[in-house]
CSV table of C-alpha atoms in Angstrom, one decimal:
chain,number,residue,atom,x,y,z
A,1,VAL,CA,0.0,0.0,0.0
A,2,ASN,CA,2.8,2.4,0.9
A,3,GLU,CA,4.5,1.6,-2.4
A,4,LEU,CA,1.3,2.4,-4.3
A,5,ARG,CA,0.9,5.7,-2.5
A,6,VAL,CA,4.5,6.6,-3.3
A,7,HIS,CA,3.9,5.6,-7.0
A,8,GLN,CA,0.7,7.7,-7.0
A,9,ILE,CA,2.6,10.7,-5.7
A,10,GLU,CA,5.3,10.3,-8.4
A,11,VAL,CA,2.6,10.0,-11.1
A,12,GLU,CA,0.9,13.2,-9.8
A,13,MET,CA,4.3,15.0,-9.8
A,14,GLN,CA,4.9,13.8,-13.4
A,15,ASN,CA,1.5,15.0,-14.4
A,16,ASP,CA,2.2,18.4,-12.9
A,17,GLU,CA,5.5,18.5,-14.9
A,18,LEU,CA,3.6,17.5,-18.0
A,19,ARG,CA,1.0,20.2,-17.4
A,20,LYS,CA,3.7,22.8,-16.9
A,21,THR,CA,5.5,21.6,-20.1
A,22,GLN,CA,2.2,21.8,-22.0
A,23,SER,CA,1.5,25.3,-20.7
A,24,GLU,CA,5.0,26.4,-21.8
A,25,LEU,CA,4.5,24.8,-25.2
A,26,GLU,CA,1.2,26.8,-25.5
A,27,ARG,CA,3.1,30.0,-24.6
A,28,ILE,CA,5.8,29.2,-27.2
A,29,LYS,CA,3.2,28.5,-29.8
A,30,ALA,CA,1.5,31.8,-29.1
A,31,ARG,CA,4.8,33.6,-29.4
A,32,TYR,CA,5.5,31.7,-32.7
A,33,PHE,CA,2.1,32.8,-34.0
A,34,ASP,CA,3.0,36.4,-33.3
A,35,ILE,CA,6.5,36.2,-34.8
A,36,TYR,CA,5.7,34.0,-37.8
A,37,ASP,CA,2.1,34.6,-38.8
A,38,LEU,CA,1.9,38.4,-38.0
A,39,ALA,CA,5.4,39.3,-39.2
A,40,PRO,CA,5.5,42.3,-41.6
A,41,GLU,CA,7.0,40.1,-44.3
A,42,GLY,CA,5.3,37.2,-46.1
A,43,TYR,CA,6.8,33.7,-45.5
A,44,LEU,CA,6.2,30.9,-47.9
A,45,ILE,CA,7.4,27.3,-48.3
A,46,VAL,CA,7.1,26.3,-52.0
A,47,SER,CA,7.6,22.8,-53.4
A,48,ALA,CA,10.1,22.0,-56.1
A,49,SER,CA,7.2,22.0,-58.6
A,50,GLY,CA,6.3,25.5,-57.6
A,51,ARG,CA,3.2,24.9,-55.4
A,52,ILE,CA,2.7,26.6,-52.1
A,53,ILE,CA,3.0,24.2,-49.2
A,54,GLU,CA,2.9,26.6,-46.3
A,55,SER,CA,2.2,30.3,-45.8
A,56,ASN,CA,2.0,32.8,-43.0
A,57,LEU,CA,-1.0,35.2,-42.7
A,58,THR,CA,1.0,38.1,-44.1
A,59,ALA,CA,1.8,36.4,-47.4
A,60,ALA,CA,-1.7,35.2,-47.9
A,61,GLU,CA,-3.3,38.6,-47.1
A,62,MET,CA,-0.6,40.4,-49.3
A,63,LEU,CA,-1.9,38.4,-52.3
A,64,GLY,CA,-5.6,38.6,-51.4
A,65,GLU,CA,-5.9,35.0,-50.2
A,66,THR,CA,-6.6,33.1,-47.0
A,67,ARG,CA,-4.1,30.7,-45.6
A,68,HIS,CA,-6.4,27.8,-46.6
A,69,SER,CA,-7.1,29.0,-50.1
A,70,PHE,CA,-3.5,29.8,-50.7
A,71,ILE,CA,-2.2,26.3,-50.1
A,72,ASN,CA,-1.4,24.2,-53.2
A,73,LYS,CA,-1.7,27.2,-55.6
A,74,LYS,CA,1.2,27.8,-58.0
A,75,ILE,CA,3.5,30.7,-57.0
A,76,THR,CA,3.6,31.6,-60.7
A,77,ASP,CA,-0.1,32.4,-60.5
A,78,TYR,CA,0.9,35.5,-58.5
A,79,ILE,CA,3.7,36.7,-60.8
A,80,PHE,CA,2.7,39.4,-63.2
A,81,CYS,CA,2.7,38.2,-66.8
A,82,ASP,CA,5.4,40.6,-67.9
A,83,TYR,CA,7.7,39.3,-65.1
A,84,GLN,CA,7.3,35.5,-65.7
A,85,ASP,CA,10.5,35.3,-67.6
A,86,ALA,CA,12.4,37.3,-65.0
A,87,TYR,CA,11.0,34.9,-62.3
A,88,TYR,CA,12.2,31.8,-64.2
A,89,LYS,CA,15.6,33.3,-64.7
A,90,TYR,CA,15.7,34.0,-61.0
A,91,ARG,CA,14.7,30.5,-60.1
A,92,LYS,CA,17.3,29.1,-62.5
A,93,LEU,CA,20.0,31.1,-60.9
A,94,LEU,CA,18.9,29.9,-57.5
A,95,LEU,CA,19.1,26.3,-58.6
A,96,GLU,CA,22.5,26.7,-60.2
A,97,SER,CA,24.1,28.6,-57.5
A,98,GLU,CA,22.3,27.0,-54.5
A,99,ILE,CA,22.8,30.2,-52.6
A,100,PRO,CA,19.9,32.6,-51.6
A,101,GLN,CA,18.9,35.0,-54.4
A,102,VAL,CA,17.0,38.3,-54.3
A,103,CYS,CA,14.9,40.1,-56.9
A,104,ASP,CA,12.1,42.6,-57.3
A,105,LEU,CA,9.1,41.4,-59.2
A,106,LYS,CA,5.6,42.8,-60.1
A,107,MET,CA,3.0,40.4,-58.6
A,108,ILE,CA,-0.7,40.2,-59.0
A,109,THR,CA,-3.2,39.5,-56.3
A,110,LYS,CA,-6.3,37.4,-56.4
A,111,ASN,CA,-8.5,40.5,-57.1
A,112,LYS,CA,-6.1,41.5,-60.0
A,113,SER,CA,-4.3,44.4,-58.2
A,114,VAL,CA,-0.7,44.7,-59.1
A,115,ILE,CA,2.0,45.1,-56.3
A,116,TRP,CA,5.8,45.1,-56.2
A,117,GLY,CA,7.3,42.3,-54.3
A,118,HIS,CA,10.8,42.1,-53.0
A,119,MET,CA,11.6,38.3,-52.9
A,120,LYS,CA,14.4,36.5,-51.2
A,121,THR,CA,14.5,32.8,-51.7
A,122,SER,CA,16.7,29.9,-50.5
A,123,ILE,CA,16.8,26.2,-51.3
A,124,VAL,CA,16.3,23.6,-48.5
A,125,ASN,CA,16.9,19.9,-49.0
A,126,GLU,CA,15.3,17.8,-46.3
A,127,GLU,CA,16.0,14.1,-46.6
A,128,GLY,CA,16.2,14.4,-50.4
A,129,VAL,CA,13.0,16.5,-50.7
A,130,VAL,CA,13.8,19.9,-52.2
A,131,SER,CA,11.7,23.0,-51.4
A,132,TYR,CA,12.1,26.8,-51.5
A,133,ARG,CA,11.9,29.1,-48.5
A,134,MET,CA,10.6,32.6,-49.6
A,135,VAL,CA,10.4,35.9,-47.9
A,136,ILE,CA,8.3,38.5,-49.7
A,137,SER,CA,8.0,42.2,-48.8
A,138,ASP,CA,5.5,44.5,-50.3
A,139,ILE,CA,7.6,47.4,-51.7
A,140,THR,CA,4.9,49.0,-53.9
A,141,GLU,CA,5.0,52.3,-52.0
A,142,ARG,CA,8.7,52.6,-52.3
A,143,LYS,CA,8.7,51.7,-56.0
A,144,ASP,CA,5.9,54.1,-56.7
A,145,SER,CA,7.9,56.9,-54.9
A,146,ALA,CA,11.0,56.0,-56.9
A,147,ASP,CA,9.0,56.0,-60.2
A,148,GLN,CA,7.5,59.4,-59.3
A,149,LEU,CA,10.9,60.9,-58.6
A,150,VAL,CA,12.2,59.6,-62.0
A,151,TYR,CA,9.1,61.0,-63.7
A,152,LEU,CA,9.5,64.4,-62.1
A,153,SER,CA,13.2,64.5,-63.1
A,154,THR,CA,12.4,63.8,-66.7
A,155,HIS,CA,9.1,65.6,-67.3
A,156,ASP,CA,7.9,69.2,-67.4
A,157,HIS,CA,5.6,69.8,-64.4
A,158,LEU,CA,3.1,71.9,-66.3
A,159,THR,CA,2.5,70.1,-69.6
A,160,GLY,CA,3.7,66.6,-68.8
A,161,LEU,CA,6.0,66.6,-71.8
A,162,TYR,CA,9.6,65.7,-71.4
A,163,ASN,CA,11.9,68.4,-70.1
A,164,ARG,CA,15.1,70.0,-71.4
A,165,ARG,CA,17.4,67.7,-69.4
A,166,TYR,CA,15.8,64.5,-70.7
A,167,PHE,CA,15.6,65.9,-74.3
A,168,GLU,CA,19.3,66.6,-74.3
A,169,SER,CA,20.1,63.1,-73.1
A,170,GLN,CA,17.7,61.4,-75.5
A,171,LEU,CA,18.9,63.4,-78.5
A,172,LEU,CA,22.3,61.6,-78.1
A,173,GLN,CA,20.5,58.3,-78.3
A,174,ILE,CA,18.4,59.3,-81.3
A,175,ASP,CA,21.3,60.7,-83.2
A,176,THR,CA,22.2,57.5,-85.1
A,177,GLN,CA,22.6,56.5,-88.8
A,178,GLU,CA,19.4,54.5,-88.6
A,179,ASN,CA,17.4,57.6,-87.8
A,180,LEU,CA,18.6,59.7,-90.7
A,181,PRO,CA,17.3,61.9,-92.1
A,182,LEU,CA,16.8,63.3,-88.6
A,183,SER,CA,14.7,66.5,-88.4
A,184,ILE,CA,14.0,68.9,-85.6
A,185,ILE,CA,11.3,71.6,-85.3
A,186,MET,CA,11.6,74.3,-82.7
A,187,PHE,CA,8.4,76.1,-81.6
A,188,ASP,CA,7.8,79.4,-79.7
A,189,VAL,CA,4.5,80.4,-78.3
A,190,ASN,CA,4.1,84.0,-79.5
A,191,GLY,CA,3.1,86.7,-77.1
A,192,LEU,CA,3.3,84.6,-74.0
A,193,LYS,CA,5.0,87.3,-71.9
A,194,LEU,CA,2.3,89.8,-72.9
A,195,VAL,CA,-0.5,87.4,-71.9
A,196,ASN,CA,1.2,86.7,-68.6
A,197,ASP,CA,1.6,90.4,-67.9
A,198,SER,CA,-1.8,91.4,-69.0
A,199,PHE,CA,-4.0,88.5,-68.0
A,200,GLY,CA,-2.0,86.5,-65.5
A,201,HIS,CA,0.1,83.4,-65.5
A,202,ASP,CA,-2.9,81.1,-65.2
A,203,LEU,CA,-4.1,82.0,-68.7
A,204,GLY,CA,-0.5,81.7,-69.9
A,205,ASP,CA,-0.3,78.2,-68.5
A,206,VAL,CA,-3.5,77.3,-70.3
A,207,LEU,CA,-2.0,78.5,-73.6
A,208,LEU,CA,1.1,76.4,-73.0
A,209,ASN,CA,-1.0,73.3,-72.3
A,210,LYS,CA,-3.0,73.9,-75.4
A,211,ALA,CA,0.2,74.3,-77.5
A,212,SER,CA,1.6,71.0,-76.1
A,213,GLU,CA,-1.7,69.2,-76.8
A,214,THR,CA,-1.8,70.6,-80.4
A,215,ILE,CA,1.8,69.6,-81.2
A,216,LYS,CA,1.2,66.1,-79.8
A,217,LYS,CA,-1.8,65.6,-82.1
A,218,ALA,CA,0.6,65.9,-85.1
A,219,CYS,CA,3.2,63.5,-83.6
A,220,ARG,CA,3.8,60.1,-84.9
A,221,LYS,CA,4.7,57.0,-82.9
A,222,ASP,CA,8.5,57.5,-83.0
A,223,ASP,CA,8.5,61.3,-82.7
A,224,PHE,CA,9.8,62.9,-79.6
A,225,ILE,CA,8.4,66.1,-78.1
A,226,ALA,CA,9.7,68.2,-75.2
A,227,ARG,CA,9.2,71.6,-73.5
A,228,ILE,CA,12.7,73.1,-73.2
A,229,GLY,CA,12.0,76.6,-72.0
A,230,GLY,CA,9.2,78.9,-70.8
A,231,ASP,CA,7.6,79.3,-74.3
A,232,GLU,CA,9.8,76.8,-76.2
A,233,PHE,CA,9.0,73.4,-77.5
A,234,VAL,CA,11.0,71.0,-79.6
A,235,LEU,CA,9.8,68.1,-81.9
A,236,VAL,CA,12.3,65.5,-83.0
A,237,LEU,CA,11.4,63.6,-86.1
A,238,PRO,CA,13.5,60.5,-86.9
A,239,LYS,CA,13.6,59.3,-90.5
A,240,THR,CA,11.9,62.5,-91.8
A,241,SER,CA,13.0,64.4,-94.8
A,242,LYS,CA,13.0,68.2,-95.1
A,243,ALA,CA,9.9,68.1,-97.3
A,244,GLU,CA,8.0,66.0,-94.8
A,245,THR,CA,9.2,68.2,-92.0
A,246,GLU,CA,7.9,71.3,-93.7
A,247,LYS,CA,4.5,69.7,-94.1
A,248,ILE,CA,4.4,68.7,-90.4
A,249,ALA,CA,5.4,72.2,-89.3
A,250,SER,CA,2.7,73.8,-91.5
A,251,HIS,CA,0.1,71.4,-90.3
A,252,ILE,CA,0.9,72.2,-86.6
A,253,LYS,CA,0.7,75.9,-87.3
A,254,LEU,CA,-2.7,75.4,-88.9
A,255,LEU,CA,-3.9,73.4,-86.0
A,256,THR,CA,-2.8,76.0,-83.4
A,257,SER,CA,-4.4,78.9,-85.3
A,258,LYS,CA,-7.8,77.2,-84.7
A,259,VAL,CA,-7.3,77.2,-80.9
A,260,ILE,CA,-8.9,80.1,-79.1
A,261,VAL,CA,-8.4,80.7,-75.3
A,262,ALA,CA,-10.4,83.5,-73.6
A,263,ASN,CA,-10.7,85.3,-77.0
A,264,ILE,CA,-6.9,84.9,-77.6
A,265,GLU,CA,-5.8,83.0,-80.6
A,266,LEU,CA,-3.0,80.6,-80.0
A,267,SER,CA,-0.1,81.6,-82.2
A,268,ILE,CA,3.3,79.8,-82.6
A,269,SER,CA,6.3,80.4,-84.7
A,270,CYS,CA,8.7,77.7,-85.7
A,271,GLY,CA,11.9,76.8,-87.4
A,272,HIS,CA,13.3,73.5,-88.5
A,273,ASP,CA,16.3,71.8,-89.9
A,274,THR,CA,17.4,68.3,-91.0
A,275,LYS,CA,20.5,66.2,-90.4
A,276,GLU,CA,21.1,64.2,-93.5
A,277,THR,CA,24.5,62.7,-93.1
A,278,ILE,CA,26.1,61.1,-90.0
A,279,ASN,CA,29.0,63.6,-90.2
A,280,GLN,CA,26.8,66.5,-89.5
A,281,LEU,CA,26.7,67.6,-85.8
A,282,ILE,CA,23.3,67.4,-84.3
A,283,SER,CA,24.0,70.6,-82.4
A,284,GLU,CA,24.0,72.4,-85.8
A,285,THR,CA,20.5,71.1,-86.4
A,286,VAL,CA,19.1,72.3,-83.1
A,287,VAL,CA,18.7,76.0,-83.7
A,288,GLU,CA,17.0,78.0,-81.0
């Protein structure tokens, strides 16, 4: 009887230890949930065939899914169509190098929204079974900000046309044998200073926008237009002869003469020249 009592006490002590261990495991599980499921980055385990095996909540919500609906879907279903080739090259490099690889990809959510994903992937081999561990961060806001900065640095804030800085850099790219004859038309909006002084800059801005819209109407697919000064615009015409350039300039002047803003007729003056041989300097063609 004494031995049974001792044994019972030992069993109760062991049960207490088990309960303590179970309680500690529950606390660890709760901490794991916070760290893994609620992390700011998305975590995925993807099979060698490209199917999602496991996901945290962040990854599922990032791509418009629930954890349950996410499982067994192909990761490529969430790669934007224009970036499928980039993803396959990324995965190929990962397999060949067997070291973690990083890339930025456009991704598409379940509701067809497009986001930018920063993806870091490593390969894991567990008893001969290969899988991928992926960490995905949503960098859409950062990418959009960067794109906006690039846009602002290359475009005129008023008209949305390219600015002088971008025009000068692009002219060097356009100045090739393949684009000859290369023609350039320079435009000035007549009387802009008088309009600004008499009626205010708001009306002057309207005239400039109307001028840019009118010039754009006459542009072809490969033509290049920029605002390079207060009242100055330039139109670059690859593979365009002097005769063709003359017709385009006359057409634009005709179009602008039909534009009336607050009883003021939009008037522009223009000059043009054509580079016909590669030995000519493009700077000699740009006459302001």
